[in-house]
XYZ file of C-alpha atoms in Angstrom:
686
model
C 25.295 -31.705 -154.919
C 26.287 -30.223 -158.446
C 23.667 -27.280 -158.538
C 24.622 -27.106 -155.015
C 28.126 -27.148 -155.378
C 28.240 -24.453 -158.541
C 25.746 -22.274 -156.752
C 28.338 -22.091 -153.839
C 31.780 -21.808 -156.005
C 29.749 -18.511 -157.624
C 29.362 -17.142 -153.672
C 32.999 -17.587 -153.569
C 34.259 -16.039 -156.786
C 32.521 -12.693 -155.996
C 34.731 -12.625 -152.801
C 37.609 -9.763 -153.761
C 38.094 -8.095 -150.734
C 39.095 -8.174 -147.166
C 35.969 -6.826 -145.802
C 33.888 -9.691 -148.255
C 35.843 -11.953 -145.938
C 35.233 -10.787 -142.938
C 31.681 -10.657 -143.736
C 31.781 -14.322 -145.434
C 32.968 -15.496 -141.476
C 30.378 -13.625 -140.148
C 27.900 -15.380 -142.030
C 28.988 -18.804 -142.180
C 29.692 -18.331 -137.897
C 25.347 -17.392 -137.908
C 24.796 -19.732 -140.405
C 26.190 -22.466 -137.990
C 24.641 -21.502 -134.723
C 21.163 -21.416 -136.678
C 21.289 -24.845 -138.353
C 23.038 -26.482 -134.705
C 20.205 -25.271 -133.244
C 21.211 -21.785 -131.272
C 24.116 -21.067 -128.817
C 23.064 -22.873 -125.257
C 23.020 -20.636 -122.539
C 26.622 -20.556 -120.060
C 26.037 -21.937 -116.574
C 28.457 -23.037 -113.798
C 31.195 -25.098 -115.224
C 31.475 -27.077 -111.751
C 34.704 -27.995 -111.901
C 36.328 -30.858 -109.783
C 39.441 -32.464 -109.716
C 39.548 -35.888 -108.700
C 42.699 -36.894 -109.064
C 46.223 -36.030 -110.661
C 49.129 -38.630 -112.011
C 52.946 -37.138 -111.823
C 55.375 -37.859 -114.663
C 58.374 -36.898 -115.514
C 58.208 -33.799 -117.018
C 54.232 -32.881 -116.642
C 51.328 -33.489 -114.631
C 48.005 -34.711 -115.837
C 45.009 -33.424 -113.960
C 41.558 -35.913 -113.715
C 38.721 -33.549 -114.016
C 34.972 -33.622 -114.211
C 33.029 -30.460 -114.975
C 29.284 -29.446 -116.065
C 29.406 -28.394 -119.880
C 25.258 -28.058 -119.044
C 23.617 -28.320 -115.973
C 23.974 -32.591 -114.971
C 25.751 -33.001 -118.606
C 29.082 -34.643 -116.980
C 32.555 -34.018 -119.085
C 35.713 -35.621 -118.231
C 39.013 -34.852 -119.013
C 42.615 -35.047 -118.391
C 44.492 -31.601 -118.226
C 48.711 -31.984 -118.744
C 50.363 -29.345 -117.560
C 54.405 -28.366 -117.664
C 56.792 -29.126 -114.462
C 59.798 -28.373 -115.893
C 59.358 -24.915 -117.318
C 57.618 -21.842 -116.110
C 54.118 -20.327 -117.007
C 52.277 -18.850 -118.354
C 52.092 -22.090 -120.935
C 50.835 -21.933 -124.526
C 47.294 -23.434 -124.426
C 46.032 -26.538 -126.500
C 42.829 -28.070 -126.808
C 42.665 -31.607 -127.804
C 39.305 -32.843 -129.453
C 39.443 -36.466 -129.936
C 38.621 -38.211 -133.056
C 35.733 -41.673 -133.192
C 38.000 -44.212 -130.605
C 36.090 -45.861 -128.172
C 39.231 -45.585 -125.428
C 38.613 -41.136 -125.621
C 41.631 -39.217 -123.755
C 43.293 -42.742 -123.511
C 43.650 -43.451 -126.363
C 47.126 -44.308 -127.744
C 48.377 -42.267 -130.891
C 46.348 -39.141 -128.757
C 47.837 -39.359 -125.335
C 51.485 -39.524 -126.528
C 50.280 -36.661 -128.536
C 49.692 -34.660 -125.296
C 52.375 -36.447 -123.077
C 55.020 -34.533 -125.739
C 53.649 -31.263 -125.952
C 53.439 -31.067 -122.529
C 57.095 -31.732 -121.945
C 57.322 -29.157 -124.897
C 56.093 -26.499 -122.736
C 52.042 -26.730 -123.675
C 49.332 -27.263 -121.396
C 46.426 -29.884 -123.043
C 43.064 -30.201 -122.317
C 41.758 -33.145 -123.780
C 38.265 -34.460 -122.877
C 35.517 -37.032 -123.641
C 32.882 -36.386 -126.196
C 29.375 -37.782 -125.483
C 29.301 -40.855 -126.626
C 33.591 -41.997 -126.294
C 35.707 -42.730 -123.005
C 33.849 -42.354 -120.095
C 30.709 -40.916 -121.868
C 28.907 -43.961 -123.029
C 25.170 -42.798 -123.359
C 23.580 -46.512 -124.171
C 25.480 -48.636 -122.443
C 25.371 -52.706 -122.178
C 24.328 -53.581 -118.515
C 26.473 -54.208 -116.436
C 28.948 -52.992 -118.877
C 31.121 -50.192 -120.082
C 30.143 -51.123 -123.510
C 27.595 -49.799 -125.765
C 25.000 -51.023 -127.115
C 25.688 -49.342 -130.149
C 28.842 -49.524 -132.481
C 28.192 -45.348 -133.697
C 26.310 -43.437 -130.195
C 26.891 -40.066 -132.267
C 24.569 -41.292 -134.717
C 22.115 -42.855 -132.532
C 22.347 -39.898 -130.499
C 22.102 -37.515 -133.565
C 19.004 -38.652 -135.579
C 16.524 -37.566 -133.306
C 17.996 -33.624 -132.909
C 16.716 -34.014 -137.300
C 13.479 -33.987 -135.733
C 14.266 -31.300 -133.447
C 15.510 -28.910 -136.017
C 18.921 -29.197 -134.317
C 22.467 -31.407 -134.694
C 24.207 -33.304 -132.682
C 27.267 -31.148 -133.682
C 25.846 -28.206 -131.022
C 26.685 -30.159 -127.918
C 30.335 -31.437 -129.318
C 30.823 -27.829 -130.105
C 29.318 -26.752 -126.749
C 31.649 -29.240 -125.009
C 34.702 -27.944 -126.792
C 33.204 -24.088 -126.180
C 33.532 -25.156 -122.523
C 36.490 -27.096 -122.019
C 38.152 -24.125 -123.357
C 36.343 -21.233 -120.635
C 37.820 -23.655 -117.897
C 41.634 -23.814 -119.808
C 41.570 -19.564 -119.604
C 40.623 -19.920 -116.023
C 43.704 -21.406 -115.454
C 46.285 -19.124 -114.013
C 49.097 -21.288 -115.961
C 47.573 -20.537 -119.044
C 48.653 -17.805 -121.734
C 45.017 -16.748 -123.131
C 46.506 -14.710 -125.783
C 48.366 -18.278 -126.883
C 45.709 -20.955 -126.940
C 45.730 -23.236 -130.213
C 43.415 -26.324 -131.069
C 44.549 -29.874 -132.522
C 42.376 -32.659 -133.987
C 42.573 -36.333 -135.400
C 40.130 -37.879 -137.769
C 36.505 -37.030 -135.563
C 38.085 -34.690 -133.768
C 40.261 -32.504 -136.268
C 36.398 -32.164 -137.532
C 35.574 -30.965 -134.676
C 38.372 -28.277 -134.592
C 36.959 -26.886 -138.104
C 33.623 -25.895 -135.737
C 36.034 -24.502 -132.996
C 38.051 -22.318 -134.911
C 35.678 -21.326 -136.963
C 33.293 -20.646 -133.977
C 35.172 -19.604 -131.107
C 37.737 -16.198 -131.660
C 39.693 -17.431 -128.718
C 41.396 -19.886 -130.537
C 44.902 -18.415 -132.341
C 45.911 -21.212 -133.801
C 44.512 -24.588 -135.872
C 46.227 -28.012 -136.536
C 43.763 -30.374 -138.078
C 44.494 -34.104 -139.235
C 43.139 -36.397 -141.473
C 39.442 -33.942 -140.610
C 36.614 -34.333 -142.880
C 37.397 -31.929 -145.345
C 35.600 -33.189 -147.915
C 32.693 -30.210 -149.011
C 29.220 -32.552 -148.965
C 28.895 -30.874 -152.682
C 32.354 -32.227 -153.692
C 34.530 -33.006 -156.361
C 33.662 -36.339 -158.771
C 30.537 -36.729 -156.788
C 29.586 -40.116 -156.121
C 26.141 -40.690 -153.905
C 25.866 -40.286 -150.992
C 29.370 -38.624 -150.729
C 30.949 -38.201 -147.822
C 28.449 -38.678 -145.540
C 29.604 -39.917 -142.128
C 28.480 -39.133 -138.120
C 25.131 -37.243 -137.167
C 27.716 -33.848 -136.111
C 29.787 -34.372 -139.369
C 26.918 -33.238 -141.680
C 25.046 -29.738 -141.312
C 21.634 -30.404 -142.026
C 20.206 -27.667 -144.649
C 23.563 -25.916 -145.148
C 23.507 -26.635 -149.290
C 20.678 -24.652 -149.721
C 22.573 -21.820 -147.516
C 25.868 -21.629 -149.807
C 27.584 -23.522 -146.620
C 29.606 -26.424 -146.431
C 32.865 -27.898 -144.720
C 35.287 -25.943 -146.688
C 33.468 -22.421 -144.943
C 34.544 -23.965 -141.881
C 37.659 -23.731 -142.614
C 38.073 -20.007 -144.362
C 36.003 -19.322 -141.161
C 39.197 -18.971 -139.497
C 41.335 -16.851 -141.784
C 43.919 -14.865 -141.367
C 44.900 -17.271 -138.622
C 47.281 -20.098 -138.670
C 46.151 -23.241 -139.961
C 47.920 -26.864 -140.799
C 45.991 -29.313 -142.899
C 47.369 -32.961 -142.623
C 45.780 -35.687 -144.889
C 47.218 -38.788 -146.017
C 46.609 -40.723 -148.895
C 45.141 -43.841 -147.415
C 41.777 -41.919 -146.308
C 41.587 -42.920 -150.659
C 37.475 -44.627 -150.445
C 38.214 -45.544 -146.814
C 37.710 -43.494 -144.105
C 36.006 -40.297 -145.507
C 35.244 -40.953 -149.250
C 36.482 -42.188 -152.271
C 37.405 -38.983 -153.752
C 39.020 -37.417 -150.550
C 42.750 -36.312 -151.343
C 41.091 -33.877 -154.373
C 38.291 -33.053 -152.421
C 41.166 -32.195 -149.594
C 43.112 -30.210 -152.161
C 39.718 -28.447 -153.386
C 39.346 -27.294 -150.158
C 43.080 -26.074 -149.771
C 42.782 -24.257 -153.159
C 39.945 -22.296 -152.141
C 41.393 -21.088 -148.285
C 44.929 -20.626 -150.427
C 42.840 -18.050 -152.385
C 41.172 -16.485 -149.321
C 44.438 -16.061 -147.031
C 45.542 -14.513 -150.397
C 43.202 -11.834 -150.498
C 44.303 -11.433 -146.569
C 47.979 -11.270 -146.892
C 48.945 -13.699 -145.236
C 49.171 -16.856 -147.797
C 52.415 -18.058 -145.055
C 49.682 -19.364 -142.660
C 48.206 -22.013 -144.093
C 49.473 -24.812 -145.235
C 48.486 -28.485 -146.641
C 50.905 -31.699 -145.449
C 50.178 -35.223 -147.360
C 50.634 -38.250 -145.667
C 51.379 -41.848 -146.856
C 50.400 -43.849 -143.282
C 46.745 -45.289 -142.760
C 44.697 -43.057 -141.109
C 46.112 -41.949 -137.485
C 47.501 -39.838 -135.476
C 51.199 -40.759 -136.752
C 54.866 -40.299 -136.279
C 54.725 -37.641 -138.926
C 51.779 -35.986 -138.969
C 52.818 -35.469 -134.413
C 56.029 -33.820 -135.384
C 53.855 -31.491 -137.692
C 51.990 -30.290 -135.369
C 54.408 -29.667 -132.551
C 55.982 -27.663 -135.522
C 53.479 -25.478 -136.706
C 52.567 -24.969 -132.899
C 56.191 -23.438 -132.215
C 56.603 -21.723 -135.441
C 53.099 -19.977 -134.575
C 53.768 -19.851 -130.573
C 57.116 -18.737 -130.577
C 59.105 -21.500 -128.717
C 61.319 -22.769 -131.731
C 63.124 -24.530 -129.500
C 61.313 -26.793 -128.314
C 61.851 -28.885 -130.924
C 59.572 -32.001 -132.212
C 61.159 -35.140 -131.200
C 59.397 -37.255 -128.708
C 60.516 -38.834 -125.643
C 59.619 -42.556 -125.143
C 55.670 -42.956 -124.188
C 54.614 -42.896 -120.903
C 52.773 -45.537 -120.935
C 50.079 -46.634 -117.772
C 46.810 -48.514 -117.958
C 44.039 -47.051 -119.849
C 42.013 -46.887 -116.618
C 44.775 -44.542 -114.703
C 43.391 -41.530 -116.859
C 39.745 -41.969 -115.542
C 38.256 -39.294 -114.058
C 35.246 -41.448 -112.830
C 35.345 -44.281 -109.896
C 33.328 -46.525 -112.623
C 34.651 -45.833 -116.093
C 31.869 -44.393 -117.295
C 29.597 -40.761 -116.146
C 26.502 -42.649 -115.995
C 27.225 -45.412 -113.623
C 29.311 -43.317 -111.183
C 28.408 -39.441 -111.462
C 24.444 -39.675 -113.210
C 23.076 -36.908 -115.098
C 21.821 -35.904 -117.608
C 21.978 -38.507 -120.443
C 21.849 -36.790 -124.458
C 18.860 -39.121 -124.665
C 17.628 -37.119 -121.808
C 18.915 -33.525 -123.206
C 17.190 -34.367 -125.993
C 14.423 -35.144 -124.488
C 14.333 -31.743 -122.609
C 14.829 -29.747 -125.351
C 11.502 -31.328 -126.878
C 9.749 -29.780 -124.040
C 10.990 -26.567 -124.414
C 10.111 -26.719 -128.271
C 7.339 -28.421 -129.194
C 4.429 -25.673 -129.000
C 1.053 -26.097 -127.874
C -1.152 -27.412 -130.846
C -3.011 -25.287 -132.355
C -6.423 -27.391 -132.069
C -6.078 -27.500 -128.166
C -6.590 -23.762 -128.522
C -9.890 -23.002 -126.865
C -12.491 -22.395 -129.671
C -10.056 -21.896 -132.318
C -10.898 -22.752 -135.837
C -10.086 -26.005 -137.001
C -10.349 -25.132 -140.663
C -7.744 -22.367 -139.857
C -5.353 -24.801 -137.909
C -5.396 -26.832 -140.633
C -4.336 -24.380 -143.380
C -1.501 -22.994 -140.843
C -0.264 -27.357 -140.480
C -0.489 -27.419 -144.495
C 1.414 -24.728 -145.469
C 4.195 -25.311 -142.117
C 4.362 -28.861 -143.400
C 4.745 -28.210 -147.315
C 7.676 -26.115 -145.952
C 9.550 -29.038 -143.984
C 9.332 -31.301 -146.527
C 10.714 -29.282 -149.481
C 8.021 -29.790 -151.672
C 8.272 -28.896 -155.243
C 6.448 -25.436 -156.089
C 4.764 -26.866 -159.588
C 4.150 -30.314 -161.123
C 5.072 -31.609 -164.198
C 3.875 -33.264 -166.660
C 3.874 -37.150 -165.142
C 4.754 -39.152 -168.659
C 2.568 -42.006 -168.328
C 2.667 -45.596 -169.044
C 1.237 -48.185 -168.972
C 3.975 -51.136 -169.223
C 2.481 -54.036 -169.354
C -1.572 -55.473 -169.116
C -2.558 -58.929 -168.450
C -5.781 -60.568 -167.465
C -5.713 -62.929 -164.486
C -8.307 -65.566 -163.087
C -10.005 -62.562 -161.523
C -7.588 -59.244 -162.150
C -7.305 -56.775 -164.558
C -3.182 -55.647 -163.744
C -1.235 -52.827 -165.514
C 1.884 -52.861 -164.937
C 2.341 -48.753 -164.625
C 4.959 -45.981 -164.662
C 4.739 -42.395 -164.320
C 7.698 -39.088 -163.661
C 6.676 -37.621 -160.204
C 9.633 -35.289 -161.054
C 11.627 -35.182 -164.577
C 13.651 -38.425 -164.201
C 12.829 -39.965 -161.325
C 10.342 -42.503 -162.109
C 7.858 -44.316 -160.146
C 6.334 -47.646 -161.062
C 3.855 -49.851 -159.659
C 0.337 -51.726 -160.749
C -3.073 -50.877 -161.673
C -5.219 -53.123 -160.102
C -9.157 -54.084 -160.862
C -11.967 -56.569 -160.449
C -11.602 -58.295 -164.660
C -15.462 -58.527 -164.757
C -17.776 -55.512 -163.815
C -18.228 -51.642 -163.622
C -15.979 -49.790 -165.619
C -15.235 -46.926 -163.184
C -14.524 -48.262 -159.366
C -13.856 -47.066 -156.549
C -10.071 -47.278 -156.032
C -7.610 -47.859 -152.723
C -3.749 -46.531 -153.279
C -1.743 -48.459 -151.317
C 1.624 -47.404 -150.269
C 3.971 -49.916 -147.677
C 7.330 -49.994 -147.164
C 7.432 -53.492 -148.148
C 6.435 -53.979 -152.194
C 3.853 -52.873 -154.437
C 4.077 -56.417 -155.713
C 1.525 -57.075 -152.701
C -1.301 -55.737 -154.761
C -0.878 -58.570 -157.424
C -0.337 -61.817 -155.173
C -2.469 -64.005 -155.434
C -4.305 -65.181 -153.265
C -3.066 -61.413 -151.615
C -4.049 -60.021 -148.510
C -5.779 -57.518 -150.373
C -8.459 -59.849 -151.789
C -11.034 -58.415 -149.641
C -10.598 -55.076 -150.954
C -11.291 -56.125 -154.791
C -14.634 -58.294 -153.869
C -16.339 -55.594 -152.674
C -15.795 -53.628 -156.028
C -12.107 -51.570 -155.411
C -9.598 -51.062 -157.353
C -5.668 -50.954 -155.834
C -2.969 -48.678 -156.885
C 0.564 -49.675 -155.434
C 3.468 -47.682 -156.227
C 7.014 -48.289 -154.892
C 8.261 -44.326 -153.462
C 11.200 -43.174 -154.452
C 14.159 -44.767 -152.603
C 12.438 -48.063 -152.417
C 11.876 -51.128 -154.719
C 12.541 -51.198 -157.892
C 14.339 -47.269 -156.921
C 16.735 -48.760 -154.403
C 20.130 -46.563 -154.059
C 22.506 -49.235 -155.563
C 26.189 -49.047 -153.986
C 28.356 -45.939 -155.401
C 30.945 -47.058 -157.858
C 34.083 -46.493 -155.667
C 35.180 -46.796 -151.931
C 33.957 -49.635 -150.464
C 35.324 -49.585 -147.208
C 34.354 -45.899 -146.892
C 30.698 -47.192 -147.395
C 30.729 -50.124 -145.119
C 29.543 -50.000 -141.324
C 26.649 -47.325 -142.406
C 23.389 -48.124 -143.568
C 23.481 -46.985 -147.407
C 20.083 -45.670 -146.984
C 20.894 -44.044 -143.880
C 23.734 -42.015 -145.697
C 21.526 -41.296 -148.769
C 19.012 -40.402 -146.388
C 21.435 -37.257 -144.211
C 23.193 -36.813 -147.953
C 19.264 -35.243 -149.100
C 19.163 -33.390 -145.499
C 21.588 -32.144 -146.322
C 20.300 -30.915 -149.555
C 17.692 -29.118 -148.228
C 14.945 -31.686 -149.476
C 13.916 -34.521 -146.876
C 13.675 -38.187 -148.137
C 9.787 -38.550 -146.610
C 9.087 -35.284 -148.823
C 10.394 -36.612 -151.568
C 7.347 -39.681 -151.000
C 5.203 -37.317 -149.950
C 5.184 -35.670 -153.379
C 5.063 -39.342 -155.188
C 2.008 -39.644 -153.235
C 0.613 -36.124 -154.150
C 1.608 -37.699 -158.151
C 0.032 -40.763 -157.752
C -2.954 -38.930 -157.309
C -2.694 -36.677 -160.170
C -2.484 -39.855 -162.168
C -5.194 -41.688 -161.058
C -7.216 -38.547 -161.513
C -6.085 -38.672 -165.407
C -7.808 -42.413 -165.531
C -11.031 -42.790 -166.397
C -11.295 -45.703 -164.988
C -11.116 -44.213 -161.432
C -14.617 -42.466 -159.639
C -12.683 -39.455 -158.495
C -14.615 -38.703 -155.508
C -13.876 -42.008 -154.062
C -10.209 -42.423 -153.418
C -8.863 -43.535 -150.623
C -5.312 -44.674 -149.067
C -4.038 -47.180 -147.150
C -0.546 -47.209 -145.806
C 1.451 -49.608 -143.868
C 4.529 -49.689 -142.104
C 6.855 -46.073 -141.747
C 5.691 -45.866 -145.377
C 1.666 -45.000 -143.336
C 3.580 -41.498 -141.880
C 3.603 -40.054 -146.070
C 0.692 -41.545 -146.545
C -0.824 -39.375 -143.577
C 1.051 -36.426 -144.925
C -0.408 -36.396 -147.809
C -3.494 -36.690 -147.699
C -3.772 -33.938 -144.810
C -2.063 -31.780 -148.281
C -4.686 -33.210 -150.721
C -8.469 -32.808 -150.009
C -8.913 -35.659 -153.134
C -7.945 -38.330 -150.730
C -11.794 -39.523 -149.549
C -10.436 -41.215 -145.764
C -7.297 -42.766 -144.627
C -6.024 -45.966 -143.088
C -2.698 -46.831 -141.710
C -1.291 -49.939 -140.477
C 1.801 -49.846 -137.958
C 2.289 -46.922 -138.705
C 4.288 -44.401 -135.997
C 2.011 -42.963 -133.550
C 4.275 -39.851 -132.953
C 7.533 -38.615 -133.456
C 8.273 -37.405 -129.985
C 8.676 -41.057 -129.303
C 11.983 -41.180 -131.289
C 13.217 -38.567 -128.607
C 11.881 -40.405 -125.793
C 13.466 -43.530 -126.307
C 16.897 -44.992 -126.384
C 16.253 -47.713 -129.106
C 14.404 -46.350 -131.447
C 14.254 -48.207 -134.635
C 12.985 -45.678 -136.966
C 14.471 -45.192 -140.158
C 16.129 -41.722 -140.840
C 13.998 -40.901 -144.253
C 11.506 -40.936 -142.890
C 12.419 -37.889 -140.315
C 11.013 -34.545 -140.619
C 13.761 -31.645 -139.973
C 12.101 -29.344 -137.048
C 9.128 -31.006 -137.136
C 8.705 -30.673 -133.169
C 9.510 -27.299 -133.243
C 6.220 -26.644 -134.583
C 3.874 -29.912 -134.251
C 3.213 -34.083 -133.990
C 1.780 -36.585 -135.731
C -1.011 -36.168 -134.230
C -1.591 -32.639 -135.037
C -1.208 -34.012 -138.970
C -3.951 -36.478 -138.272
C -6.470 -33.535 -136.606
C -5.935 -31.434 -139.592
C -7.220 -34.122 -141.626
C -10.539 -33.814 -140.289
C -13.220 -33.780 -141.423
C -12.610 -36.793 -143.356
C -11.610 -39.543 -141.528
C -8.755 -41.513 -140.125
C -8.721 -45.052 -138.813
C -4.718 -46.272 -136.745
C -4.379 -49.510 -136.650
C -2.048 -51.375 -134.548
C -0.435 -47.875 -134.511
C 3.671 -48.218 -132.661
C 6.169 -46.468 -130.664
C 9.631 -45.447 -132.107
C 10.976 -49.455 -131.623
C 7.938 -51.110 -133.156
C 5.881 -51.922 -130.384
C 2.289 -52.362 -131.045
C 0.837 -49.758 -128.856
C -2.724 -50.088 -127.167
C -4.916 -48.493 -127.716
C -5.653 -46.515 -124.630
C -1.583 -45.376 -125.304
C -2.690 -44.351 -128.841
C -6.080 -42.212 -127.020
C -2.429 -40.885 -124.567
C -0.558 -40.016 -127.345
C -2.663 -37.567 -129.273
C -4.639 -36.398 -125.516
C -1.086 -34.934 -124.968
C -1.336 -32.943 -128.348
C -5.297 -32.642 -128.950
C -8.065 -33.049 -126.729
C -10.359 -36.281 -127.175
C -13.081 -33.947 -127.380
C -12.327 -31.723 -130.076
C -13.871 -32.280 -132.879
C -11.121 -32.627 -135.101
C -10.708 -36.210 -133.784
C -14.272 -36.553 -134.357
C -13.274 -38.819 -137.722
C -10.435 -40.926 -135.569
C -10.071 -44.491 -134.952
C -7.792 -46.599 -133.275
C -8.107 -50.239 -133.177
C -4.925 -52.759 -131.469
C -4.768 -56.416 -132.318
C -6.008 -57.327 -135.379
C -6.176 -60.506 -136.793
C -8.506 -60.182 -139.330
C -6.602 -57.006 -141.700
C -8.829 -58.010 -143.931
C -11.930 -57.919 -142.515
C -10.801 -54.097 -140.959
C -10.914 -53.203 -144.711
C -13.746 -54.104 -145.488
C -15.178 -51.927 -142.705
C -13.100 -49.269 -143.056
C -14.496 -49.272 -146.668
C -18.314 -49.405 -146.134
C -17.759 -46.643 -142.920
C -15.159 -43.976 -144.480
């Protein structure tokens, strides 16, 4: 992260002219759309007005429109009734609240803006308000505390981002706002709080129609920010820009791309260590200093301001007044003032645009899961192994090259610096406690265990599990039959697992509560362009180097046994390295596509390969191991449910023909009661 921060700062330091700033902004926009997964196609909005609320000084139109075909957006349009149009238009992306557009402080700001002569469009985001995507049966409540994360993780596999849908909802909302004759197209503002402020940053960077922006308590902190405390300022899926840092792109660049248009940033010192990060104030000021420099070069320092607050994270009285004042100033409505009228209280349901209070139960349409499924169908190309007459060896090399790139594997091997930390004789086994460096400073620890009596040089099984490597030294253990048939076992804990599980950060306990720490670390690595699974595959490849260095290992007889999700890394390493004679996986995911296909997937993010479904899936990787044998025992779907042998074959047939020679050595079994017997069978026949 520190290297990424230094690299980005060097890019910014070279910018000295207006022309360079314009070029940088264009680059940021292009890179951002690429990271998001591309700009969607504009389709008819098909707007319907489902009701009107008349209030003193304004009215609220309740709307439903389609941001994409079959994707229904619920929105409230606040229109003044005591002044004459055209009105300045304010687009209002919302922060993270289940109530969506009905959230009390958000409503209050919309009411007062309308009374002051502004047309305000507030729309529910995916996973909030009337747009919950994972409903508990017969309720309007979600099954997940963060729908954004559940919806956003599968998009990593597609090389896309949840922010793509969020941004597009905003752009299409702005399309509708500008279609209204009451709205002045030359006076368009955007204002949001919290996650809505972060979306304001995206929209201000990407949509040139926005002329004035107010971001209140957004995620201003650069991911490669000051005083980085791992895993850093990782938040909901749409706020984490996967693969951005290798491009020199960070959150501050979203703000700078809006220059020289008027931008107000509000923050509270009480976000320190709570909502966004342990160093939120320092990080906000870092980005503001960058903005001052950019606006200064453009001769517009008066158009950017930073306002500090001292209340908890909220669109509070002081932030609202600052917002009114900023819009009044730049839209020449100073006489509108910043005072607020009393809150027009009403039941939240009064603002509903649907009959049931939820789009999916009233209108149906395409859910976020269906959108991702449809996108997967668009993206995943035919398997190279399914092409009639194709050379499996040529296909294998193409898959290897692409997977190496997707995993971001290092280009060179560094010294292992291997050590045997201890060596003990058990009742039947000789047990070495081993350690080596797969990369400089990355210590991989584990065990090398072999029978005490017998041959000096042995075939070896490399045991890769998402449990503990300690299973290899348990007596009696599940792996005893492997020893009984003359094999040694090397078992390691890959990075991020076992003894190398990341520790909690030193500061910010409230900020890091509520999301699994491993999930945050996985996001941080994805943003860095270095997926955790790629690092673990490298650990396995370096373990093969370590085994080759041992005089007691028969290098021609190395096999891999992969259990659980770790079997994914084992499969990939086997495909990439011919030194592995064969592989057996147990309870390992059959296809990545099932993560996209199932609502309640459970695969952890640290096993995701970004963009893999744009190229191939797990069956293609398996086929690329040919002619070496692949045994798949109790393969599972994304929910962790064991698939029948026919279901596994069906999954594979969608990618690779059962008649393909690339699957000649592929064997699948289900409901294995005695793993030891299968291990012995595998060793004998592979």
